[in-house]
Coordinates of C-alpha atoms in Angstrom, one line a residue:
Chain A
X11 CA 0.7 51.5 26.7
X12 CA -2.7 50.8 24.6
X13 CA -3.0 48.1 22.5
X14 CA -5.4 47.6 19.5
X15 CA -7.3 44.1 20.3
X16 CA -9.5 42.5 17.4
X17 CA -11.7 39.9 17.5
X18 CA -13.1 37.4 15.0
X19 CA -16.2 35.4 14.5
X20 CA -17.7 33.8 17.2
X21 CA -15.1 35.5 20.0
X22 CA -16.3 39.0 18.4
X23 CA -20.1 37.9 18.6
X24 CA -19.8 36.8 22.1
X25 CA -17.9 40.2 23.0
X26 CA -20.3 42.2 21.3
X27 CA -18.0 44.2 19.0
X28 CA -15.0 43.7 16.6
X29 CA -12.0 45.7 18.0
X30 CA -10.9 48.3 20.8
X31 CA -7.6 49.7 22.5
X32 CA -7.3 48.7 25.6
X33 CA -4.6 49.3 28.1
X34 CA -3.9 46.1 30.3
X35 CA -1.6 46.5 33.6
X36 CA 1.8 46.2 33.2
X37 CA 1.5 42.8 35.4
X38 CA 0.3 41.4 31.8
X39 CA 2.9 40.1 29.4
X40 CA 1.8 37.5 27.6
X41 CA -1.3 36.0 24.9
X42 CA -2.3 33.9 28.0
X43 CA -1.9 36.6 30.3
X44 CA -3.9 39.1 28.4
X45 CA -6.8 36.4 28.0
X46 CA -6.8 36.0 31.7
X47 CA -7.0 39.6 32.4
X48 CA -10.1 40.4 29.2
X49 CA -12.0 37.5 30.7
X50 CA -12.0 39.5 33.9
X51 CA -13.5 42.0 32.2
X52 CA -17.3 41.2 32.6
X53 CA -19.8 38.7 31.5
X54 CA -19.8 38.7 27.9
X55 CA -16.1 38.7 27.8
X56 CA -15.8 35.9 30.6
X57 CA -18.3 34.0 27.9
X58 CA -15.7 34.4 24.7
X59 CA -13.2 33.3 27.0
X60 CA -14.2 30.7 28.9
X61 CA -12.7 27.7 26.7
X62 CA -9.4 29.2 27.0
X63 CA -7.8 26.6 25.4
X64 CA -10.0 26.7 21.8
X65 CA -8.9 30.3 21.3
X66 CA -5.9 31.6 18.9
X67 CA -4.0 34.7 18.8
X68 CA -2.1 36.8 16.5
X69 CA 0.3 39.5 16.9
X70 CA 0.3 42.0 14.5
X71 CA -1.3 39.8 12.4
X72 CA 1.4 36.4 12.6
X73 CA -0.2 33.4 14.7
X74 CA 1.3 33.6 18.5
X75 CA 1.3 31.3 21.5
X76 CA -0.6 31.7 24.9
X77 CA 3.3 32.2 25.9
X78 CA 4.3 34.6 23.4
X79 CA 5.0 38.0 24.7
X80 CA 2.7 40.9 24.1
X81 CA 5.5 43.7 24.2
X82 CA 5.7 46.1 21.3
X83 CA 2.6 44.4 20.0
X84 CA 0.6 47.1 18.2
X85 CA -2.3 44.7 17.2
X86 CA -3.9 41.5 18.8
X87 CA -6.5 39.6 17.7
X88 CA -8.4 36.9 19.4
X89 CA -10.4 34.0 17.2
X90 CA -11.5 30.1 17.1
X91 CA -10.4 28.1 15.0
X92 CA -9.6 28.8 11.2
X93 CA -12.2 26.8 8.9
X94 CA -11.3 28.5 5.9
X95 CA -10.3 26.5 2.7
Chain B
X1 CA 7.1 32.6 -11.0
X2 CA 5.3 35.3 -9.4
X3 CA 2.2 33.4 -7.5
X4 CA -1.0 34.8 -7.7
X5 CA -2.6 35.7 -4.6
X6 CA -6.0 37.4 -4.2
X7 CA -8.9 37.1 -1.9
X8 CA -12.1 38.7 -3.2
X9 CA -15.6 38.3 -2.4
X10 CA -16.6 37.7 -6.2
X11 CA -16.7 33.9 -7.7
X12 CA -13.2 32.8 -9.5
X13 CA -13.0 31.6 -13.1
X14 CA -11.2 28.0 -12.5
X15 CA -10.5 28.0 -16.3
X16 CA -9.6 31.4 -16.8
X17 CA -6.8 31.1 -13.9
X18 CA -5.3 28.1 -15.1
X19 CA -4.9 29.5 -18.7
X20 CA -2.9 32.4 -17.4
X21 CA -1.4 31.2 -15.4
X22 CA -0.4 28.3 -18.4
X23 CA -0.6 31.1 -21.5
X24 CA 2.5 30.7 -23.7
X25 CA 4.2 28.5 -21.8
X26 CA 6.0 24.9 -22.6
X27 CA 7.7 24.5 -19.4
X28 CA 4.4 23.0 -17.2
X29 CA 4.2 19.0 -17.5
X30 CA 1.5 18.6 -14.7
X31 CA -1.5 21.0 -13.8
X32 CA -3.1 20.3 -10.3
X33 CA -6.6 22.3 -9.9
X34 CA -8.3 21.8 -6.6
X35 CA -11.3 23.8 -6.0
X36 CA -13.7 23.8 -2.7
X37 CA -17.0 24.5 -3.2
X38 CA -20.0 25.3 -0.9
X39 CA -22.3 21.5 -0.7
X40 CA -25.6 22.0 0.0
X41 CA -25.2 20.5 3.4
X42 CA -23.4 20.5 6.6
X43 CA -23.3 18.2 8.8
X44 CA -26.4 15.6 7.1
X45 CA -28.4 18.7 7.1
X46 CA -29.4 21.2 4.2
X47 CA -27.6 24.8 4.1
X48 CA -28.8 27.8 2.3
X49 CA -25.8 29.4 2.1
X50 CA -22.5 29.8 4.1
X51 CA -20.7 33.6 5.1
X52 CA -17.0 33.8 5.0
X53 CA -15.4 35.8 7.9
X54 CA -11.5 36.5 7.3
X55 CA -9.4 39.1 8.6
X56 CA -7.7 41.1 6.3
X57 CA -4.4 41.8 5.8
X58 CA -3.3 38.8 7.9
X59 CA -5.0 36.5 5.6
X60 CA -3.1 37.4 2.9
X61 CA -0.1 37.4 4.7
X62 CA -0.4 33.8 5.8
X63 CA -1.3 32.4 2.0
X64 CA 1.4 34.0 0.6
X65 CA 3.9 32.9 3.9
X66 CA 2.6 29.3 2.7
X67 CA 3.1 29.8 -1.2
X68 CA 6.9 31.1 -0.1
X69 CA 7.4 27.7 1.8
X70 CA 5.8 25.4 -1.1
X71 CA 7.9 27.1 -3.3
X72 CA 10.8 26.3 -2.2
X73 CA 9.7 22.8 -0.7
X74 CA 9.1 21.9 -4.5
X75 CA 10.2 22.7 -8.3
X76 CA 7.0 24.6 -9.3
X77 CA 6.6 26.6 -12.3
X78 CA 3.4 28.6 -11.4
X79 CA 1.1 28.9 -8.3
X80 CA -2.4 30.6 -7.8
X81 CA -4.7 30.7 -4.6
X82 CA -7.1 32.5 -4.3
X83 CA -9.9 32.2 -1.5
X84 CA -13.0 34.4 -1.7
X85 CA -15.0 35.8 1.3
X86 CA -18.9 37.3 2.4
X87 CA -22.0 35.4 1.3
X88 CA -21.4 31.9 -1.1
X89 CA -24.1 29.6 -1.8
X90 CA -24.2 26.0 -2.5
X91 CA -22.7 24.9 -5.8
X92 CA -20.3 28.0 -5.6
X93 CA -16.7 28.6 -5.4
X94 CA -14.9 29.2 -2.1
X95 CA -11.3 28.5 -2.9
X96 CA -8.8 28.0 -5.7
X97 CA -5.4 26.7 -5.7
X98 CA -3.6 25.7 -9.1
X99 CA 0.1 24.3 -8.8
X100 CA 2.3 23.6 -12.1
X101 CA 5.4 21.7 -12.2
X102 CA 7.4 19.9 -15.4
X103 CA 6.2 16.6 -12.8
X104 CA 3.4 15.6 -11.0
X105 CA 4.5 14.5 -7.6
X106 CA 5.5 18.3 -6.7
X107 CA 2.3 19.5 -8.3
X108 CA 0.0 17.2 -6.3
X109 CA 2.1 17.7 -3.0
X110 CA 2.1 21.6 -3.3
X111 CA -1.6 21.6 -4.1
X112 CA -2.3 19.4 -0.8
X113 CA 0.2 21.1 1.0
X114 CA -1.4 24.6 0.3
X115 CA -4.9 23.5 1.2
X116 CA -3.9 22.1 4.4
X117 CA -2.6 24.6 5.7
X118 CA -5.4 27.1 4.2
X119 CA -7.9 24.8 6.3
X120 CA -5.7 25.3 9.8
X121 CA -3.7 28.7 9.1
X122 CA -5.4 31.1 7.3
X123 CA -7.7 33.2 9.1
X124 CA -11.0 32.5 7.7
X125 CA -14.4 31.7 9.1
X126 CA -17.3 29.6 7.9
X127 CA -21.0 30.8 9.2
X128 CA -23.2 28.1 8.3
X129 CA -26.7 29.3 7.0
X130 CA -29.9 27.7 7.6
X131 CA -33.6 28.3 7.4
X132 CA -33.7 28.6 11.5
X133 CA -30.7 30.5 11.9
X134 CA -26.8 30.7 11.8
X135 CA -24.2 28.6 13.2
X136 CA -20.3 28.5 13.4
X137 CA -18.2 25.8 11.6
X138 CA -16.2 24.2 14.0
X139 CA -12.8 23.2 13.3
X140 CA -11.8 19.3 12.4
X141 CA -8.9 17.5 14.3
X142 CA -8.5 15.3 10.7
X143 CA -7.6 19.0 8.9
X144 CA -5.2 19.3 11.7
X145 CA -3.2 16.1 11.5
X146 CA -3.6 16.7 7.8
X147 CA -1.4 20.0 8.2
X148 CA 0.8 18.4 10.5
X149 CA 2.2 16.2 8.5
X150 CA 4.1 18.3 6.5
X151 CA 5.6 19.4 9.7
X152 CA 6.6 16.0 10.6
X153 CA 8.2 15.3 7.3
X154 CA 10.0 18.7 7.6
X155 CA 11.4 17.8 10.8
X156 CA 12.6 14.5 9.6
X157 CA 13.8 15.6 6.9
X158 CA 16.0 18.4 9.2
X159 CA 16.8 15.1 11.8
X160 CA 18.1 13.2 8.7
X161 CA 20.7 15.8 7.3
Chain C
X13 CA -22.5 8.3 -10.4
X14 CA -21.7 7.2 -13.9
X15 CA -17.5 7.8 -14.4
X16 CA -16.8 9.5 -18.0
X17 CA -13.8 7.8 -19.7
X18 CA -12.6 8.4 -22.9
X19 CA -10.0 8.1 -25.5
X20 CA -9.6 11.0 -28.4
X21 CA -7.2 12.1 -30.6
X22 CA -8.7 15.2 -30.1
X23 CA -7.6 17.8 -27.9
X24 CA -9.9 18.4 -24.5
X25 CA -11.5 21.3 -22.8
X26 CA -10.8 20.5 -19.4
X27 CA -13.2 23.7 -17.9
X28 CA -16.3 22.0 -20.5
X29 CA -15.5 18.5 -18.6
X30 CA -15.7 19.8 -14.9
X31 CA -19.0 21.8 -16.3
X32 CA -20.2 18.6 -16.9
X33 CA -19.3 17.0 -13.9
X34 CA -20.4 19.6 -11.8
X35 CA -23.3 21.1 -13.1
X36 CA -26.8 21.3 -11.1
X37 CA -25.2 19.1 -7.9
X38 CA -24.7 20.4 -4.7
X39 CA -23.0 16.9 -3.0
X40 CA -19.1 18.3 -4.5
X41 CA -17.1 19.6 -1.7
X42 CA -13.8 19.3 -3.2
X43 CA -13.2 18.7 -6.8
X44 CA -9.4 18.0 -8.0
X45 CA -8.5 18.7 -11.7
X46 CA -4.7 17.0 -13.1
X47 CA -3.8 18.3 -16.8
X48 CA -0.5 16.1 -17.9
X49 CA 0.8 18.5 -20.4
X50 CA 3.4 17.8 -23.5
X51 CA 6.4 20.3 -22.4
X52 CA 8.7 21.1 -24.6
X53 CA 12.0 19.7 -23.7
X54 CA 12.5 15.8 -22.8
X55 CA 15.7 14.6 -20.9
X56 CA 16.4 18.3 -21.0
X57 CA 16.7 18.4 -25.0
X58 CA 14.1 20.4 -26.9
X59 CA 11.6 18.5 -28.3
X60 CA 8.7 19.0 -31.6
X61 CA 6.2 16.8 -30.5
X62 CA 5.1 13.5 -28.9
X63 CA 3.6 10.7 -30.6
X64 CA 1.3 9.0 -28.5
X65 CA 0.6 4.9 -29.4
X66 CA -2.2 2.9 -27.8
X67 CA -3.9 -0.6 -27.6
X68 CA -7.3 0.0 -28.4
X69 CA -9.8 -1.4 -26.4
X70 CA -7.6 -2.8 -23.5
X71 CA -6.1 1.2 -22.7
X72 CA -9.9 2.3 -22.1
X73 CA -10.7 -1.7 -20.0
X74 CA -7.2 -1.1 -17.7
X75 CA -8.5 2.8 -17.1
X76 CA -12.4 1.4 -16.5
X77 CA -10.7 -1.2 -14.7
X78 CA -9.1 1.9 -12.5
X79 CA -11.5 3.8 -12.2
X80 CA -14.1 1.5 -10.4
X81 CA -10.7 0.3 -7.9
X82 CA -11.1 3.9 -7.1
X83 CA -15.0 4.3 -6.7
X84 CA -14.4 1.0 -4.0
X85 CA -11.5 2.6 -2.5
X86 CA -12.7 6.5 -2.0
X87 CA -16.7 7.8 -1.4
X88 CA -16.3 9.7 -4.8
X89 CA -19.3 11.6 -6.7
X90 CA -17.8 12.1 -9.5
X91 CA -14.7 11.0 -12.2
X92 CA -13.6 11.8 -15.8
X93 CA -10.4 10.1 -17.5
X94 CA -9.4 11.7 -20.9
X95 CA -6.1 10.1 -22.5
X96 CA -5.3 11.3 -26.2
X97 CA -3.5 9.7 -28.8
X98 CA -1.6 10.4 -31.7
X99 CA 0.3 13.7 -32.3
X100 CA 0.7 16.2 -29.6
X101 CA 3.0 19.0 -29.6
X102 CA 4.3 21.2 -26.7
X103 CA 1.6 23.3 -24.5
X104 CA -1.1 21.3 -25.5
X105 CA -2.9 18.4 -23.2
X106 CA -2.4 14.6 -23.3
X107 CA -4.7 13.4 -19.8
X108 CA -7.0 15.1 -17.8
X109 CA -8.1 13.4 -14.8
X110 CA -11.1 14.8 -12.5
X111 CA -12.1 13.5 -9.2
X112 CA -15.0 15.1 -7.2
X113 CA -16.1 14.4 -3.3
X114 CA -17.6 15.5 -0.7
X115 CA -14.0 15.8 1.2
X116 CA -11.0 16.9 -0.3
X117 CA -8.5 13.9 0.8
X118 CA -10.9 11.5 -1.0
X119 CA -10.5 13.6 -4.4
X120 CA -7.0 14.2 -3.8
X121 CA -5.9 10.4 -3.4
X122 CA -8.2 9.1 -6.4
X123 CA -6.5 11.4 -8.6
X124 CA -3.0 10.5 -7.9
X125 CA -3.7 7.1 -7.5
X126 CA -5.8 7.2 -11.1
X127 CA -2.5 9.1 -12.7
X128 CA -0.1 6.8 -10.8
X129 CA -1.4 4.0 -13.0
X130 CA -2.0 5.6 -16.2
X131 CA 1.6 6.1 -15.8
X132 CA 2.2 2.2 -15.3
X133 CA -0.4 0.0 -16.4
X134 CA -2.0 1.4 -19.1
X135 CA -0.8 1.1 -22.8
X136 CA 0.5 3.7 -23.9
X137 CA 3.4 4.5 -25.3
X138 CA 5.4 7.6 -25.6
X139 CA 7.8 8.4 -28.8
X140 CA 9.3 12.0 -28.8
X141 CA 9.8 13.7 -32.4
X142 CA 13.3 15.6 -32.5
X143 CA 14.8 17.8 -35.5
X144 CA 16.9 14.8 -35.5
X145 CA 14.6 11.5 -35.6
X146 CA 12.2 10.0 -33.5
X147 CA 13.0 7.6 -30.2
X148 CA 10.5 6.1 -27.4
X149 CA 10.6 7.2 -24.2
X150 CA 12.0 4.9 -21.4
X151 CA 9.8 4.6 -18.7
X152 CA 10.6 5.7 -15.3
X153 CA 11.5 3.7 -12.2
X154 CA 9.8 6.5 -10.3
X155 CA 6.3 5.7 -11.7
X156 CA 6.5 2.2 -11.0
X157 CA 7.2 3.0 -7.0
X158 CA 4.7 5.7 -7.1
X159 CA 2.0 3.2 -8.1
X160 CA 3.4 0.5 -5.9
X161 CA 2.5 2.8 -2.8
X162 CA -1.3 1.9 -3.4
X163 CA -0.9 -1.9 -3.6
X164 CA 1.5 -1.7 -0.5
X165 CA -1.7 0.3 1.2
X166 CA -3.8 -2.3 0.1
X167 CA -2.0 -5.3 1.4
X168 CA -1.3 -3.5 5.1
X169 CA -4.8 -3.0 5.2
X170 CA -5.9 -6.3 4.2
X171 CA -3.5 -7.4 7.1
X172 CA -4.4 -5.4 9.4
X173 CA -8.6 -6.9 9.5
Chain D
X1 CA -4.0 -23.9 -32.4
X2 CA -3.1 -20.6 -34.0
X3 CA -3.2 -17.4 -31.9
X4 CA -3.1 -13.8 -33.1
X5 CA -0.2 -11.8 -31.8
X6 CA -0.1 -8.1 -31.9
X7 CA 3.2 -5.7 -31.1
X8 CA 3.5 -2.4 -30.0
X9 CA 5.8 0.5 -29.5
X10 CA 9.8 -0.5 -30.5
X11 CA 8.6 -4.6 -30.3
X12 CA 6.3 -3.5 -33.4
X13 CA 9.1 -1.5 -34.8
X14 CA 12.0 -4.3 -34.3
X15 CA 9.5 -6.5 -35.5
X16 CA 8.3 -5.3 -38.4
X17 CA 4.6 -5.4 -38.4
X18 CA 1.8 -4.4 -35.1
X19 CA 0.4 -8.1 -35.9
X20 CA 0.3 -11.7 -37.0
X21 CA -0.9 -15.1 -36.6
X22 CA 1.5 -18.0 -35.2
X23 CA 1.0 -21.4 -34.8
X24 CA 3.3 -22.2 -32.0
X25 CA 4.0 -25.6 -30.9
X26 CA 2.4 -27.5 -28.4
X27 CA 5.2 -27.4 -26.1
X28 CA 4.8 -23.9 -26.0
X29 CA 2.3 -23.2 -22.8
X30 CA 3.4 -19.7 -21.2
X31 CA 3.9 -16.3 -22.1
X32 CA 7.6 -16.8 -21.5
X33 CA 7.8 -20.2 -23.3
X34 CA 6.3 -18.2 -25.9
X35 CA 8.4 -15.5 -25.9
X36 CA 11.4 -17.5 -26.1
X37 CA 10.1 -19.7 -29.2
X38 CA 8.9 -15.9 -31.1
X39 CA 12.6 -15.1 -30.5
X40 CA 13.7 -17.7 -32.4
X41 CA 11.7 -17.2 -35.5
X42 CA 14.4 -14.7 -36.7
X43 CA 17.0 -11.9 -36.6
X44 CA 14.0 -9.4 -35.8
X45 CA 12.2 -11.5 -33.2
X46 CA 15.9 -12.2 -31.7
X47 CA 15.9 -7.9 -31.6
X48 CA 13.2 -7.8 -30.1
X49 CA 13.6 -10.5 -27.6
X50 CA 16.8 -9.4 -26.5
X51 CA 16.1 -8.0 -23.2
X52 CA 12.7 -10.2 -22.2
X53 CA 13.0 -8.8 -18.7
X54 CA 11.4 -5.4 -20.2
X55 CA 9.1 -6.9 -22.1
X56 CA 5.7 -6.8 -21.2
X57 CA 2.6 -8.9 -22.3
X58 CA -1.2 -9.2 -22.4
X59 CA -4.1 -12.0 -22.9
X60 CA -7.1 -10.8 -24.2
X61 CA -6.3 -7.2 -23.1
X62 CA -5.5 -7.9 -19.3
X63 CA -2.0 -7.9 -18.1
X64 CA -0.5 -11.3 -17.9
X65 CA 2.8 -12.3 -16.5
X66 CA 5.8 -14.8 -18.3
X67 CA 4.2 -17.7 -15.9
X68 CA 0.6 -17.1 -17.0
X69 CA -0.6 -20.0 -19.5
X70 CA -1.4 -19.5 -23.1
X71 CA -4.1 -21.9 -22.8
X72 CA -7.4 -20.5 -24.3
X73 CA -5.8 -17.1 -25.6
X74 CA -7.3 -15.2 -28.4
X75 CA -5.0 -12.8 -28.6
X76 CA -1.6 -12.3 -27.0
X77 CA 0.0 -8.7 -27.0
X78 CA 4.0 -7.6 -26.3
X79 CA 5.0 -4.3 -25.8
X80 CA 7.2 -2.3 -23.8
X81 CA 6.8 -1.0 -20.3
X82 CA 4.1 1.6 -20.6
X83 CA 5.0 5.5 -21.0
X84 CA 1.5 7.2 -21.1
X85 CA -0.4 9.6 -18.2

């Protein structure tokens, strides 16, 4: 099933563009999962992802985990960070 | 209390909000006002401006998720945030949080409260601006433990009962 | 930086004081506004107003005092302490405290460490006005803990070098 | 040597006026010494007095404790525990 991905800031600079549907294997279940399977996905992705452990996720717009599962997510977004305030 | 919540890309009126939010009213003994504003350096070195990247919708979501939890962490009589986005330069206005309470303590702890968990929650993004180009903010481990605390004090809190 | 404190019977504008304090600078990253208000109920009886006595010339050398503890303590760019006297009735202002850095936790701890000893060490006293008569408040065991926390700080620290 | 004493909040109103000036004895070298012979002087000092534990005092507008010495005051000031902020 397709899923909306978004990305934000310097993740969406390094991928090149702010959102698409993709449609990962079934073999993918989770936040972590999904990053290791985007960063597969050629150079400039491999580039946004490569400090795995900086990046944070939401689903459907609620913070998740790299262990949180990706079913019935209709929206994921992938960003550093926050530095708001 | 209905809290005010509103991101907007246009600068706030400090003064305006707080008298609002304060109009009429005989119940509020202590007034917190924090406001972050854009310095005119980052870092030791000298900005021209700094770009606010948020992501709608969620943003909002995750304020007024926070303004829910101070609320009932503490007796307030009136809360506002409001954090603006796009292009603000030095001198200006990023965010806005006024707490009101008939005490102080609950008014100074929602205020901190709120911004710590703006800083490490909300989905916003500083682009630093300078004359050779644009940079990314990167996060601070000290806003971090700041957040954090609150979670520890919830959790002993939750142990002690 | 040059702190503003002042006494008045007067009410204050606290919007025209952070103006002040703010205006043409570009070195405030976080400035922190608290507005003690007169409510209109004391001890949870309605109240007509607040008398507020003072001892001229120590009230303004214990806040002075205060204020440079704070400067020493905190890397702060900017303060203002405004305490009325006299008559104040319900909705309207009796202190305003501003405290401006370049960091938010700086701004945030001088200003509830500045209110925690207005509360407790400088002279000023409280009489509520009733339909009934007039009595003096009783101060609160709260207050003096509250301000307690910063000498207890103090002394670990000294300890600890 | 006489000393001008001032009184605010209720120890001004049990006393009567906000100030005065005393010429306590020489046995008289404390705040507290001095407090107890004030509370002699009369039914209105005695009110006053009553409860000494609240009472608070300054020397020459600093905060001074029952064991500071009198010694070299200008003025000495007794009020209740302070209610402002």
């Amino acid at each position: 099933m397709s899923v909306k991905v978004r990305y934000f800031a310097w993740v969406r600079e390094r991928i090149g563009k702010p959102e698409e549907e993709i449609l990962p294997p079934a073999s993918v279940t989770t936040v972590g999962g999904l990053m290791d399977w985007l960063a597969g996905r050629g150079e400039e992705y491999a580039y946004a992802f490569e400090n795995r452990n900086v990046i944070r996720a939401a689903i459907d717009r609620a913070h998740a985990r790299p262990d949180t599962a990706i079913k019935d997510a209709r929206e994921i977004a992938f960003f550093p960070p926050m530095t708001g305030g | 209390m209905i809290p005010t919540v509103r991101l907007q890309r246009e600068p706030f009126d400090a003064a305006a909000e707080t008298a609002l939010l304060t109009r009429g009213r005989s119940d509020i003994g202590a007034l917190v006002t924090f406001t972050g504003i854009c310095r005119g350096d980052e870092a030791g070195e000298p900005i021209a401006a700094l770009t606010l990247e948020h992501f709608p919708g969620m943003a909002e979501a995750e304020i007024e998720r926070h303004v829910a939890d101070a609320k009932e962490r503490w007796p307030l009589t009136g809360v506002t945030v409001i954090h603006r986005h796009g292009r603000i330069e030095p001198g200006d206005g990023i965010v806005l949080v006024v707490t009101a309470s008939s005490h102080r303590e609950a008014a100074f702890a929602a205020a901190e409260f709120l911004m710590d968990f703006l800083k490490t929650r909300a989905p916003f993004w500083k682009q630093v601006e300078r004359a050779d180009g644009t940079s990314w903010i990167e996060a601070k481990k000290t806003d971090d433990a700041a957040a954090d605390r609150w979670t520890r004090t919830a959790a002993r809190r939750e142990a002690a009962e």
